[in-house]
Amino acid sequence: MTVAHAVEQLEVGELRAAHTLFATAIGRPPADDAAWAASSRLGSPDRVLGVHAGGALVATATSFASELAVPGGSVLPMAAVTRVAVRADHTRRGLLTALMRAQLDDVAARGEAVASLRASEARIYGRFGYGVATRGRSVRVRADPTLFRPGAPLVGTVRLLQRDEIVPVLRDVHAGIALRRPGGISRTDGWWAATTTRRVEVDREYVLAAVHTGPDGDDGFAVARPGDASGPEHSLDVTDLHAADVGATAALWRFLLGVDLVESVQARLRPLDEPLELLLADPRACAVTGNEDETWLRLVDVPEALAARDYGAADPVLIAVHDGFLEENSGVYRIAGGAAERVGPLGGPVRPELECTVDALAMAYLGDRRPSELVASGWWTAPEPAAVPRADAAFATAGTPWCGTYF
Ligand SMILES: CC(C)(COP(=O)(O)OP(=O)(O)OC[C@H]1O[C@@H](n2cnc3c(N)ncnc32)[C@H](O)[C@@H]1OP(=O)(O)O)[C@@H](O)C(=O)NCCC(=O)NCCS
């Protein structure tokens, strides 16, 4: 039986209960007062949604305003979706579906062309139109700075930051470089408060934070903390590392790999094209230990999102986009002359050459996947196979998209 679930914007007095519901659903203890004071700053109070049953809060989802860099350098307003949870005794009754519908309507009404999230499980969000648009790899690097090739870039200096410098310096460097790469997002003050500030000032974890200064000023930073103490090695876990270029990347990894007593440095969700193996004399010192989805992207306003990015030189291509959740996005789109526009409804006189659902469009949107691999694997279909190389050329991007911000 399908039951209609009433989704409401939560009152301020319920926000902590919503956070506790989320923490419990992902197997964490509720935040104490200090942690809540920091964590409560992540979302906007007027963007926390909930569903009640029997007088209790049983489901919630939050979002906050951010921005997403798209191929070509434009930046789109983005809803960062987080803290999604349904109480364990109310799952699989459609509560998440109701929340997602209400949230996407809210995001669209706010004029945010895209929404993005990080998924606890890969099988939850495709049905709501989210597709994997950036990925990251996990690496474990044997710690020894002499492992760098003699010709590897050696520019600038690395300086360790004092506790009170960490957030202001990192915030400025991140703001200066993160949106240069497709997939990059802006970090709000609330994000810094709920993550780095909390770790440094509230939880008072041991944190190693360093900034790289290159020829044009500060252009990268790394944050690391001790790895699992019960493990066989003294290791560092990198929790945040952004660099403007390969020189800054090399310098920061050189620094981390040279910290005394450290035997290995590990990091999750690093860019797929981070050139560690090219920098090391022994490329096998870098073990790739995982490869995960990072950005789950939802094109909320497909016409606006498609128009916002650049396209490579290609003859025109016609793509039918199917959106079962936000029907107004469905239609046939034409990409030609570096621009994209909707040219007709589905099933109308304009015959599409390629077809995809909106989640599969998101997989190509930032350049993570080529249309040809999506056609070959059945994510897209090609009524006109000759259009596939044209679509590849149109969607091609210079680099690999990556975000590097967890929320
Ligand atoms: C994931 C979660 C939010 C799903 O909520 P829910 O209310 O059970 O979802 P719905 O009932 O609306 O499910 C909608 C559909 O998605 C499917 N689905 C939901 N969660 C799923 C999962 N984890 N794996 C596979 N399918 C899932 C349902 O089976 C249903 O499919 P159907 O339409 O074919 O019947 C909930 O299980 C939860 O809170 N989990 C723990 C916390 C968590 O992982 N939060 C997400 C953080 S990113």
Short mmCIF file of C-alpha atoms and ligand atoms in Angstrom, two decimals:
data_model
loop_
_atom_site.label_atom_id
_atom_site.label_comp_id
_atom_site.label_asym_id
_atom_site.label_seq_id
_atom_site.Cartn_x
_atom_site.Cartn_y
_atom_site.Cartn_z
CA MET A 1 0.00 0.00 0.00
CA THR A 2 1.34 3.45 -0.90
CA VAL A 3 0.89 6.05 1.80
CA ALA A 4 1.31 9.78 1.18
CA HIS A 5 4.01 11.14 3.45
CA ALA A 6 3.84 14.78 4.50
CA VAL A 7 7.26 16.38 4.18
CA GLU A 8 7.70 19.52 6.25
CA GLN A 9 10.37 22.11 6.78
CA LEU A 10 11.54 21.44 10.33
CA GLU A 11 11.31 23.97 13.13
CA VAL A 12 14.61 25.16 14.61
CA GLY A 13 13.83 23.22 17.79
CA GLU A 14 13.89 19.95 15.82
CA LEU A 15 17.20 20.38 14.02
CA ARG A 16 19.22 18.57 16.63
CA ALA A 17 16.78 15.66 16.61
CA ALA A 18 17.21 15.51 12.83
CA HIS A 19 20.98 15.37 13.25
CA THR A 20 20.67 12.62 15.85
CA LEU A 21 18.37 10.67 13.53
CA PHE A 22 21.01 10.89 10.80
CA ALA A 23 23.90 10.01 13.13
CA THR A 24 22.05 6.97 14.42
CA ALA A 25 21.09 5.84 10.90
CA ILE A 26 24.75 5.77 9.85
CA GLY A 27 25.86 4.07 13.05
CA ARG A 28 27.38 7.03 14.87
CA PRO A 29 26.62 8.29 18.38
CA PRO A 30 24.61 11.50 18.73
CA ALA A 31 26.73 14.68 18.79
CA ASP A 32 27.54 16.14 22.19
CA ASP A 33 26.85 19.85 22.81
CA ALA A 34 30.19 21.08 21.49
CA ALA A 35 30.09 18.91 18.40
CA TRP A 36 26.49 19.93 17.73
CA ALA A 37 27.41 23.63 17.99
CA ALA A 38 29.89 23.07 15.14
CA SER A 39 27.86 20.56 13.12
CA SER A 40 24.69 22.63 13.29
CA ARG A 41 26.34 25.24 11.09
CA LEU A 42 26.63 22.95 8.05
CA GLY A 43 23.09 23.19 6.70
CA SER A 44 20.78 26.16 6.39
CA PRO A 45 18.02 25.88 9.03
CA ASP A 46 15.35 26.57 6.42
CA ARG A 47 16.57 23.68 4.27
CA VAL A 48 16.15 20.85 6.75
CA LEU A 49 13.18 18.68 5.79
CA GLY A 50 11.48 15.97 7.81
CA VAL A 51 8.62 13.48 7.99
CA HIS A 52 6.78 12.73 11.25
CA ALA A 53 4.90 9.61 12.28
CA GLY A 54 3.20 8.99 15.60
CA GLY A 55 4.44 12.36 16.84
CA ALA A 56 8.12 11.55 16.22
CA LEU A 57 10.55 12.58 13.53
CA VAL A 58 11.21 9.51 11.38
CA ALA A 59 12.93 10.84 8.24
CA THR A 60 15.06 13.83 7.30
CA ALA A 61 17.15 15.38 4.54
CA THR A 62 19.18 18.59 4.47
CA SER A 63 20.79 20.73 1.83
CA PHE A 64 22.90 23.86 1.71
CA ALA A 65 23.77 26.30 -1.05
CA SER A 66 27.07 25.83 -2.85
CA GLU A 67 28.40 26.19 -6.38
CA LEU A 68 29.69 23.73 -8.96
CA ALA A 69 32.37 24.39 -11.56
CA VAL A 70 31.46 22.95 -14.98
CA PRO A 71 33.59 22.37 -18.10
CA GLY A 72 34.61 25.66 -19.62
CA GLY A 73 34.89 27.51 -16.31
CA SER A 74 31.28 28.51 -15.58
CA VAL A 75 29.97 28.05 -12.07
CA LEU A 76 26.40 26.91 -11.39
CA PRO A 77 24.41 27.39 -8.17
CA MET A 78 24.24 23.98 -6.53
CA ALA A 79 22.34 22.36 -3.68
CA ALA A 80 24.64 20.20 -1.57
CA VAL A 81 22.41 17.43 -0.24
CA THR A 82 23.38 15.71 2.99
CA ARG A 83 22.21 14.17 6.26
CA VAL A 84 19.63 11.94 4.58
CA ALA A 85 18.13 9.35 6.90
CA VAL A 86 15.02 7.31 7.53
CA ARG A 87 14.50 5.71 10.95
CA ALA A 88 15.26 2.00 10.78
CA ASP A 89 11.68 0.98 11.62
CA HIS A 90 10.26 3.17 8.81
CA THR A 91 12.45 2.24 5.84
CA ARG A 92 11.15 0.93 2.48
CA ARG A 93 7.81 2.69 2.77
CA GLY A 94 8.58 5.53 0.41
CA LEU A 95 9.79 8.12 2.93
CA LEU A 96 13.05 8.81 1.10
CA THR A 97 11.12 9.08 -2.16
CA ALA A 98 8.82 11.70 -0.60
CA LEU A 99 11.81 13.60 0.81
CA MET A 100 13.65 13.55 -2.51
CA ARG A 101 10.61 14.85 -4.37
CA ALA A 102 10.06 17.68 -1.89
CA GLN A 103 13.75 18.52 -1.80
CA LEU A 104 14.16 18.64 -5.59
CA ASP A 105 11.09 20.88 -5.84
CA ASP A 106 12.63 23.14 -3.20
CA VAL A 107 16.02 23.17 -4.97
CA ALA A 108 14.35 24.02 -8.29
CA ALA A 109 12.34 26.81 -6.64
CA ARG A 110 15.57 28.27 -5.28
CA GLY A 111 16.97 28.46 -8.80
CA GLU A 112 19.74 25.95 -8.19
CA ALA A 113 20.36 24.21 -11.51
CA VAL A 114 22.12 21.20 -10.00
CA ALA A 115 22.18 19.17 -6.79
CA SER A 116 24.93 16.92 -5.58
CA LEU A 117 25.48 14.42 -2.79
CA ARG A 118 27.80 11.71 -1.52
CA ALA A 119 26.07 8.36 -1.32
CA SER A 120 26.37 5.89 1.56
CA GLU A 121 25.35 3.14 -0.88
CA ALA A 122 25.52 3.16 -4.65
CA ARG A 123 22.03 1.79 -5.28
CA ILE A 124 19.98 4.49 -3.58
CA TYR A 125 20.01 7.67 -5.68
CA GLY A 126 19.97 6.73 -9.37
CA ARG A 127 16.18 6.42 -9.28
CA PHE A 128 15.98 10.09 -8.27
CA GLY A 129 18.10 11.18 -11.23
CA TYR A 130 21.52 11.31 -9.57
CA GLY A 131 24.45 9.86 -11.51
CA VAL A 132 28.13 9.41 -10.68
CA ALA A 133 29.84 12.45 -12.17
CA THR A 134 33.26 12.33 -10.48
CA ARG A 135 35.25 9.50 -8.97
CA GLY A 136 38.33 9.24 -6.79
CA ARG A 137 40.97 6.65 -6.04
CA SER A 138 42.49 5.53 -2.76
CA VAL A 139 46.27 5.34 -2.58
CA ARG A 140 48.83 4.12 -0.09
CA VAL A 141 52.32 5.47 -0.69
CA ARG A 142 55.45 4.11 0.96
CA ALA A 143 56.90 7.03 2.89
CA ASP A 144 60.35 8.01 1.72
CA PRO A 145 60.95 11.38 0.04
CA THR A 146 63.97 9.96 -1.80
CA LEU A 147 61.50 7.97 -3.85
CA PHE A 148 60.85 11.02 -6.03
CA ARG A 149 62.35 10.97 -9.51
CA PRO A 150 65.26 13.38 -9.96
CA GLY A 151 63.33 15.25 -12.65
CA ALA A 152 60.10 15.58 -10.63
CA PRO A 153 59.04 19.21 -10.08
CA LEU A 154 60.65 20.85 -7.07
CA VAL A 155 59.16 24.31 -6.68
CA GLY A 156 58.12 26.53 -3.80
CA THR A 157 58.11 25.89 -0.09
CA VAL A 158 55.88 24.03 2.35
CA ARG A 159 55.07 25.54 5.72
CA LEU A 160 53.37 23.80 8.63
CA LEU A 161 50.43 25.81 9.98
CA GLN A 162 49.73 26.63 13.61
CA ARG A 163 46.33 25.57 14.93
CA ASP A 164 44.74 29.03 14.69
CA GLU A 165 46.00 29.59 11.15
CA ILE A 166 44.67 26.37 9.68
CA VAL A 167 41.11 27.30 8.75
CA PRO A 168 41.74 30.88 7.53
CA VAL A 169 44.69 29.87 5.34
CA LEU A 170 43.03 26.75 3.94
CA ARG A 171 39.79 28.60 3.27
CA ASP A 172 41.57 31.23 1.17
CA VAL A 173 43.63 28.73 -0.79
CA HIS A 174 40.63 26.51 -1.46
CA ALA A 175 38.53 29.48 -2.60
CA GLY A 176 41.31 30.45 -5.01
CA ILE A 177 41.77 27.09 -6.71
CA ALA A 178 38.84 24.71 -6.23
CA LEU A 179 36.55 26.11 -8.91
CA ARG A 180 39.25 25.99 -11.57
CA ARG A 181 38.54 22.33 -12.16
CA PRO A 182 35.21 20.87 -13.38
CA GLY A 183 33.56 19.15 -10.43
CA GLY A 184 35.03 21.57 -7.89
CA ILE A 185 32.58 23.13 -5.44
CA SER A 186 32.73 26.12 -3.15
CA ARG A 187 32.90 25.54 0.61
CA THR A 188 30.68 27.60 2.88
CA ASP A 189 31.68 28.97 6.28
CA GLY A 190 29.29 26.37 7.68
CA TRP A 191 31.21 23.61 5.90
CA TRP A 192 34.49 24.75 7.44
CA ALA A 193 32.85 25.01 10.88
CA ALA A 194 31.33 21.55 10.70
CA THR A 195 34.45 19.83 9.38
CA THR A 196 37.92 21.30 9.78
CA THR A 197 37.19 23.76 12.60
CA ARG A 198 35.38 21.03 14.46
CA ARG A 199 38.29 18.64 14.07
CA VAL A 200 40.88 21.22 15.06
CA GLU A 201 39.10 23.11 17.81
CA VAL A 202 36.25 20.97 19.11
CA ASP A 203 37.51 17.41 18.83
CA ARG A 204 41.11 18.72 19.23
CA GLU A 205 42.47 15.96 17.07
CA TYR A 206 46.14 15.88 16.22
CA VAL A 207 46.16 17.48 12.78
CA LEU A 208 49.09 18.17 10.51
CA ALA A 209 48.19 21.02 8.14
CA ALA A 210 50.61 22.51 5.65
CA VAL A 211 50.41 25.13 2.93
CA HIS A 212 52.48 25.29 -0.25
CA THR A 213 53.71 28.63 -1.53
CA GLY A 214 54.64 28.69 -5.19
CA PRO A 215 55.88 31.47 -7.47
CA ASP A 216 52.47 33.20 -7.37
CA GLY A 217 51.69 32.73 -3.67
CA ASP A 218 49.87 30.06 -1.68
CA ASP A 219 48.62 27.46 -4.16
CA GLY A 220 47.95 24.25 -2.27
CA PHE A 221 47.46 22.66 1.13
CA ALA A 222 47.41 19.28 2.80
CA VAL A 223 45.73 18.13 6.00
CA ALA A 224 46.63 14.79 7.54
CA ARG A 225 46.21 12.99 10.83
CA PRO A 226 47.74 9.82 12.28
CA GLY A 227 46.48 6.61 10.71
CA ASP A 228 45.11 3.61 12.55
CA ALA A 229 47.39 3.25 15.60
CA SER A 230 46.57 -0.44 15.91
CA GLY A 231 47.92 -1.07 12.40
CA PRO A 232 51.40 -2.46 11.75
CA GLU A 233 52.82 0.84 10.49
CA HIS A 234 53.09 4.41 11.66
CA SER A 235 51.03 6.06 8.94
CA LEU A 236 49.37 9.32 8.01
CA ASP A 237 45.84 9.64 6.63
CA VAL A 238 45.41 12.58 4.29
CA THR A 239 41.99 14.12 4.90
CA ASP A 240 42.22 17.12 2.56
CA LEU A 241 44.68 17.98 -0.19
CA HIS A 242 44.15 20.56 -2.90
CA ALA A 243 46.82 21.85 -5.23
CA ALA A 244 46.70 24.29 -8.13
CA ASP A 245 49.12 22.33 -10.30
CA VAL A 246 51.52 19.39 -10.44
CA GLY A 247 54.31 21.41 -8.80
CA ALA A 248 52.23 22.09 -5.70
CA THR A 249 50.94 18.50 -5.70
CA ALA A 250 54.49 17.15 -5.80
CA ALA A 251 55.69 19.47 -3.05
CA LEU A 252 52.87 18.56 -0.69
CA TRP A 253 53.31 14.82 -1.22
CA ARG A 254 57.09 15.21 -0.79
CA PHE A 255 56.40 16.91 2.52
CA LEU A 256 53.97 14.25 3.75
CA LEU A 257 56.26 11.41 2.69
CA GLY A 258 59.17 13.02 4.46
CA VAL A 259 57.63 13.40 7.92
CA ASP A 260 59.91 11.59 10.35
CA LEU A 261 58.82 8.18 11.63
CA VAL A 262 55.99 7.94 9.08
CA GLU A 263 56.17 4.72 7.09
CA SER A 264 53.24 5.20 4.75
CA VAL A 265 50.78 7.88 3.70
CA GLN A 266 47.29 7.01 2.60
CA ALA A 267 44.51 9.01 1.07
CA ARG A 268 40.99 8.39 -0.20
CA LEU A 269 39.12 9.96 -3.10
CA ARG A 270 42.16 11.47 -4.78
CA PRO A 271 41.79 12.68 -8.39
CA LEU A 272 42.01 9.81 -10.87
CA ASP A 273 44.68 11.78 -12.74
CA GLU A 274 46.83 12.76 -9.75
CA PRO A 275 50.22 11.87 -11.22
CA LEU A 276 51.87 10.21 -8.22
CA GLU A 277 53.29 7.31 -10.23
CA LEU A 278 54.85 9.77 -12.66
CA LEU A 279 56.56 11.64 -9.83
CA LEU A 280 58.06 8.63 -8.05
CA ALA A 281 61.31 6.91 -9.01
CA ASP A 282 59.63 3.66 -8.01
CA PRO A 283 56.04 3.96 -9.27
CA ARG A 284 55.15 0.80 -7.32
CA ALA A 285 55.65 2.72 -4.11
CA CYS A 286 52.17 4.07 -4.82
CA ALA A 287 49.61 1.32 -4.37
CA VAL A 288 46.11 2.07 -5.65
CA THR A 289 43.86 0.49 -3.05
CA GLY A 290 40.42 1.61 -4.22
CA ASN A 291 38.34 3.50 -6.72
CA GLU A 292 35.04 5.02 -5.59
CA ASP A 293 32.21 7.21 -6.72
CA GLU A 294 32.60 10.75 -5.40
CA THR A 295 30.08 13.26 -6.81
CA TRP A 296 26.51 12.07 -7.36
CA LEU A 297 25.14 14.80 -9.57
CA ARG A 298 21.50 15.66 -10.30
CA LEU A 299 20.80 18.01 -13.20
CA VAL A 300 17.78 19.79 -11.70
CA ASP A 301 17.36 22.21 -14.59
CA VAL A 302 18.65 20.30 -17.61
CA PRO A 303 18.30 23.18 -20.14
CA GLU A 304 20.25 25.53 -17.88
CA ALA A 305 22.88 22.96 -16.94
CA LEU A 306 23.48 21.90 -20.55
CA ALA A 307 23.70 25.51 -21.68
CA ALA A 308 26.21 26.37 -18.93
CA ARG A 309 29.06 24.09 -19.98
CA ASP A 310 31.40 24.35 -22.95
CA TYR A 311 31.47 21.74 -25.72
CA GLY A 312 34.25 20.56 -27.96
CA ALA A 313 34.25 21.16 -31.70
CA ALA A 314 31.81 18.66 -33.22
CA ASP A 315 29.08 18.41 -35.80
CA PRO A 316 25.58 18.78 -34.27
CA VAL A 317 24.16 15.95 -32.20
CA LEU A 318 20.57 15.38 -31.00
CA ILE A 319 20.07 13.75 -27.59
CA ALA A 320 16.76 12.71 -26.00
CA VAL A 321 16.83 13.08 -22.22
CA HIS A 322 14.28 11.15 -20.12
CA ASP A 323 13.57 12.44 -16.61
CA GLY A 324 10.90 10.43 -14.81
CA PHE A 325 11.12 12.52 -11.64
CA LEU A 326 11.23 16.10 -12.99
CA GLU A 327 9.25 15.65 -16.21
CA GLU A 328 9.83 19.23 -17.40
CA ASN A 329 13.45 18.28 -18.15
CA SER A 330 12.44 15.58 -20.62
CA GLY A 331 12.95 16.52 -24.25
CA VAL A 332 15.29 16.48 -27.22
CA TYR A 333 18.40 18.62 -26.89
CA ARG A 334 20.68 19.76 -29.71
CA ILE A 335 24.36 20.36 -29.10
CA ALA A 336 25.90 22.35 -31.90
CA GLY A 337 28.48 25.07 -32.35
CA GLY A 338 29.59 24.82 -28.73
CA ALA A 339 26.09 25.40 -27.33
CA ALA A 340 23.14 23.30 -26.19
CA GLU A 341 19.40 23.96 -26.36
CA ARG A 342 16.12 22.06 -26.17
CA VAL A 343 14.63 21.67 -29.63
CA GLY A 344 11.52 19.59 -28.98
CA PRO A 345 9.54 17.25 -26.74
CA LEU A 346 10.09 13.51 -26.46
CA GLY A 347 8.16 11.72 -29.20
CA GLY A 348 7.85 14.90 -31.29
CA PRO A 349 8.99 15.59 -34.83
CA VAL A 350 12.68 16.01 -33.93
CA ARG A 351 14.16 12.49 -34.03
CA PRO A 352 16.96 11.98 -31.49
CA GLU A 353 20.22 10.30 -32.45
CA LEU A 354 21.08 9.30 -28.87
CA GLU A 355 18.90 8.68 -25.81
CA CYS A 356 19.63 8.66 -22.09
CA THR A 357 18.06 9.09 -18.71
CA VAL A 358 18.93 12.15 -16.66
CA ASP A 359 21.21 10.21 -14.27
CA ALA A 360 23.18 8.85 -17.22
CA LEU A 361 23.46 12.34 -18.67
CA ALA A 362 25.06 13.46 -15.37
CA MET A 363 27.71 10.76 -15.82
CA ALA A 364 28.95 12.49 -18.99
CA TYR A 365 28.18 16.05 -17.98
CA LEU A 366 31.44 16.93 -16.19
CA GLY A 367 33.54 14.71 -18.47
CA ASP A 368 33.93 11.68 -16.19
CA ARG A 369 32.49 9.27 -18.78
CA ARG A 370 32.48 9.43 -22.58
CA PRO A 371 29.16 8.97 -24.37
CA SER A 372 30.70 6.05 -26.31
CA GLU A 373 31.43 4.10 -23.11
CA LEU A 374 27.93 4.88 -21.85
CA VAL A 375 26.43 3.60 -25.12
CA ALA A 376 28.66 0.51 -25.09
CA SER A 377 27.63 -0.34 -21.53
CA GLY A 378 23.93 0.28 -22.11
CA TRP A 379 23.52 3.48 -20.11
CA TRP A 380 22.74 5.43 -23.30
CA THR A 381 21.20 4.08 -26.49
CA ALA A 382 22.15 5.11 -30.00
CA PRO A 383 19.32 4.99 -32.56
CA GLU A 384 21.86 6.67 -34.85
CA PRO A 385 25.28 5.06 -34.15
CA ALA A 386 27.11 7.60 -36.32
CA ALA A 387 26.26 10.22 -33.69
CA VAL A 388 28.39 8.53 -31.01
CA PRO A 389 31.79 9.96 -32.05
CA ARG A 390 30.15 13.37 -32.48
CA ALA A 391 28.86 13.17 -28.91
CA ASP A 392 32.29 12.08 -27.67
CA ALA A 393 33.87 15.10 -29.35
CA ALA A 394 31.20 17.47 -28.00
CA PHE A 395 31.41 16.24 -24.37
CA ALA A 396 35.23 15.90 -24.34
CA THR A 397 36.98 17.84 -21.59
CA ALA A 398 40.63 18.73 -21.08
CA GLY A 399 41.08 17.03 -17.71
CA THR A 400 39.43 14.64 -15.31
CA PRO A 401 36.70 16.18 -13.15
CA TRP A 402 37.15 15.98 -9.39
CA CYS A 403 35.69 17.66 -6.34
CA GLY A 404 37.71 16.85 -3.21
CA THR A 405 35.09 18.15 -0.77
CA TYR A 406 33.11 15.72 1.34
CA PHE A 407 29.81 16.76 2.89
C1 LIG B 1 18.82 4.83 2.40
C2 LIG B 1 17.52 5.24 3.08
C3 LIG B 1 17.51 6.76 3.25
C4 LIG B 1 16.34 4.79 2.19
O1 LIG B 1 15.13 5.28 2.73
P1 LIG B 1 13.71 4.55 2.44
O2 LIG B 1 12.65 5.41 3.02
O3 LIG B 1 13.79 3.14 2.87
O4 LIG B 1 13.62 4.63 0.85
P2 LIG B 1 12.28 4.42 0.01
O5 LIG B 1 11.32 3.57 0.77
O6 LIG B 1 11.78 5.75 -0.44
O7 LIG B 1 12.86 3.61 -1.22
C5 LIG B 1 12.67 3.96 -2.54
C6 LIG B 1 13.21 2.86 -3.41
O8 LIG B 1 14.64 2.78 -3.21
C7 LIG B 1 14.98 1.46 -2.80
N1 LIG B 1 16.07 1.60 -1.82
C8 LIG B 1 16.06 2.40 -0.75
N2 LIG B 1 17.23 2.26 -0.08
C9 LIG B 1 17.94 1.34 -0.75
C10 LIG B 1 19.22 0.76 -0.53
N3 LIG B 1 19.96 1.10 0.53
N4 LIG B 1 19.67 -0.16 -1.42
C11 LIG B 1 18.90 -0.51 -2.48
N5 LIG B 1 17.68 0.02 -2.73
C12 LIG B 1 17.20 0.92 -1.86
C13 LIG B 1 13.74 0.89 -2.18
O9 LIG B 1 13.73 -0.50 -2.20
C14 LIG B 1 12.66 1.48 -3.07
O10 LIG B 1 12.60 0.75 -4.28
P3 LIG B 1 11.20 0.53 -5.05
O11 LIG B 1 10.71 1.91 -5.38
O12 LIG B 1 11.58 -0.28 -6.23
O13 LIG B 1 10.31 -0.17 -4.07
C15 LIG B 1 17.38 4.58 4.48
O14 LIG B 1 17.44 3.19 4.31
C16 LIG B 1 18.43 5.01 5.48
O15 LIG B 1 18.22 5.96 6.21
N6 LIG B 1 19.57 4.31 5.53
C17 LIG B 1 20.63 4.56 6.50
C18 LIG B 1 21.26 5.95 6.35
C19 LIG B 1 21.75 6.23 4.98
O16 LIG B 1 22.38 5.40 4.32
N7 LIG B 1 21.45 7.44 4.52
C20 LIG B 1 21.86 7.90 3.22
C21 LIG B 1 23.06 8.76 3.41
S1 LIG B 1 23.72 9.26 1.84
#
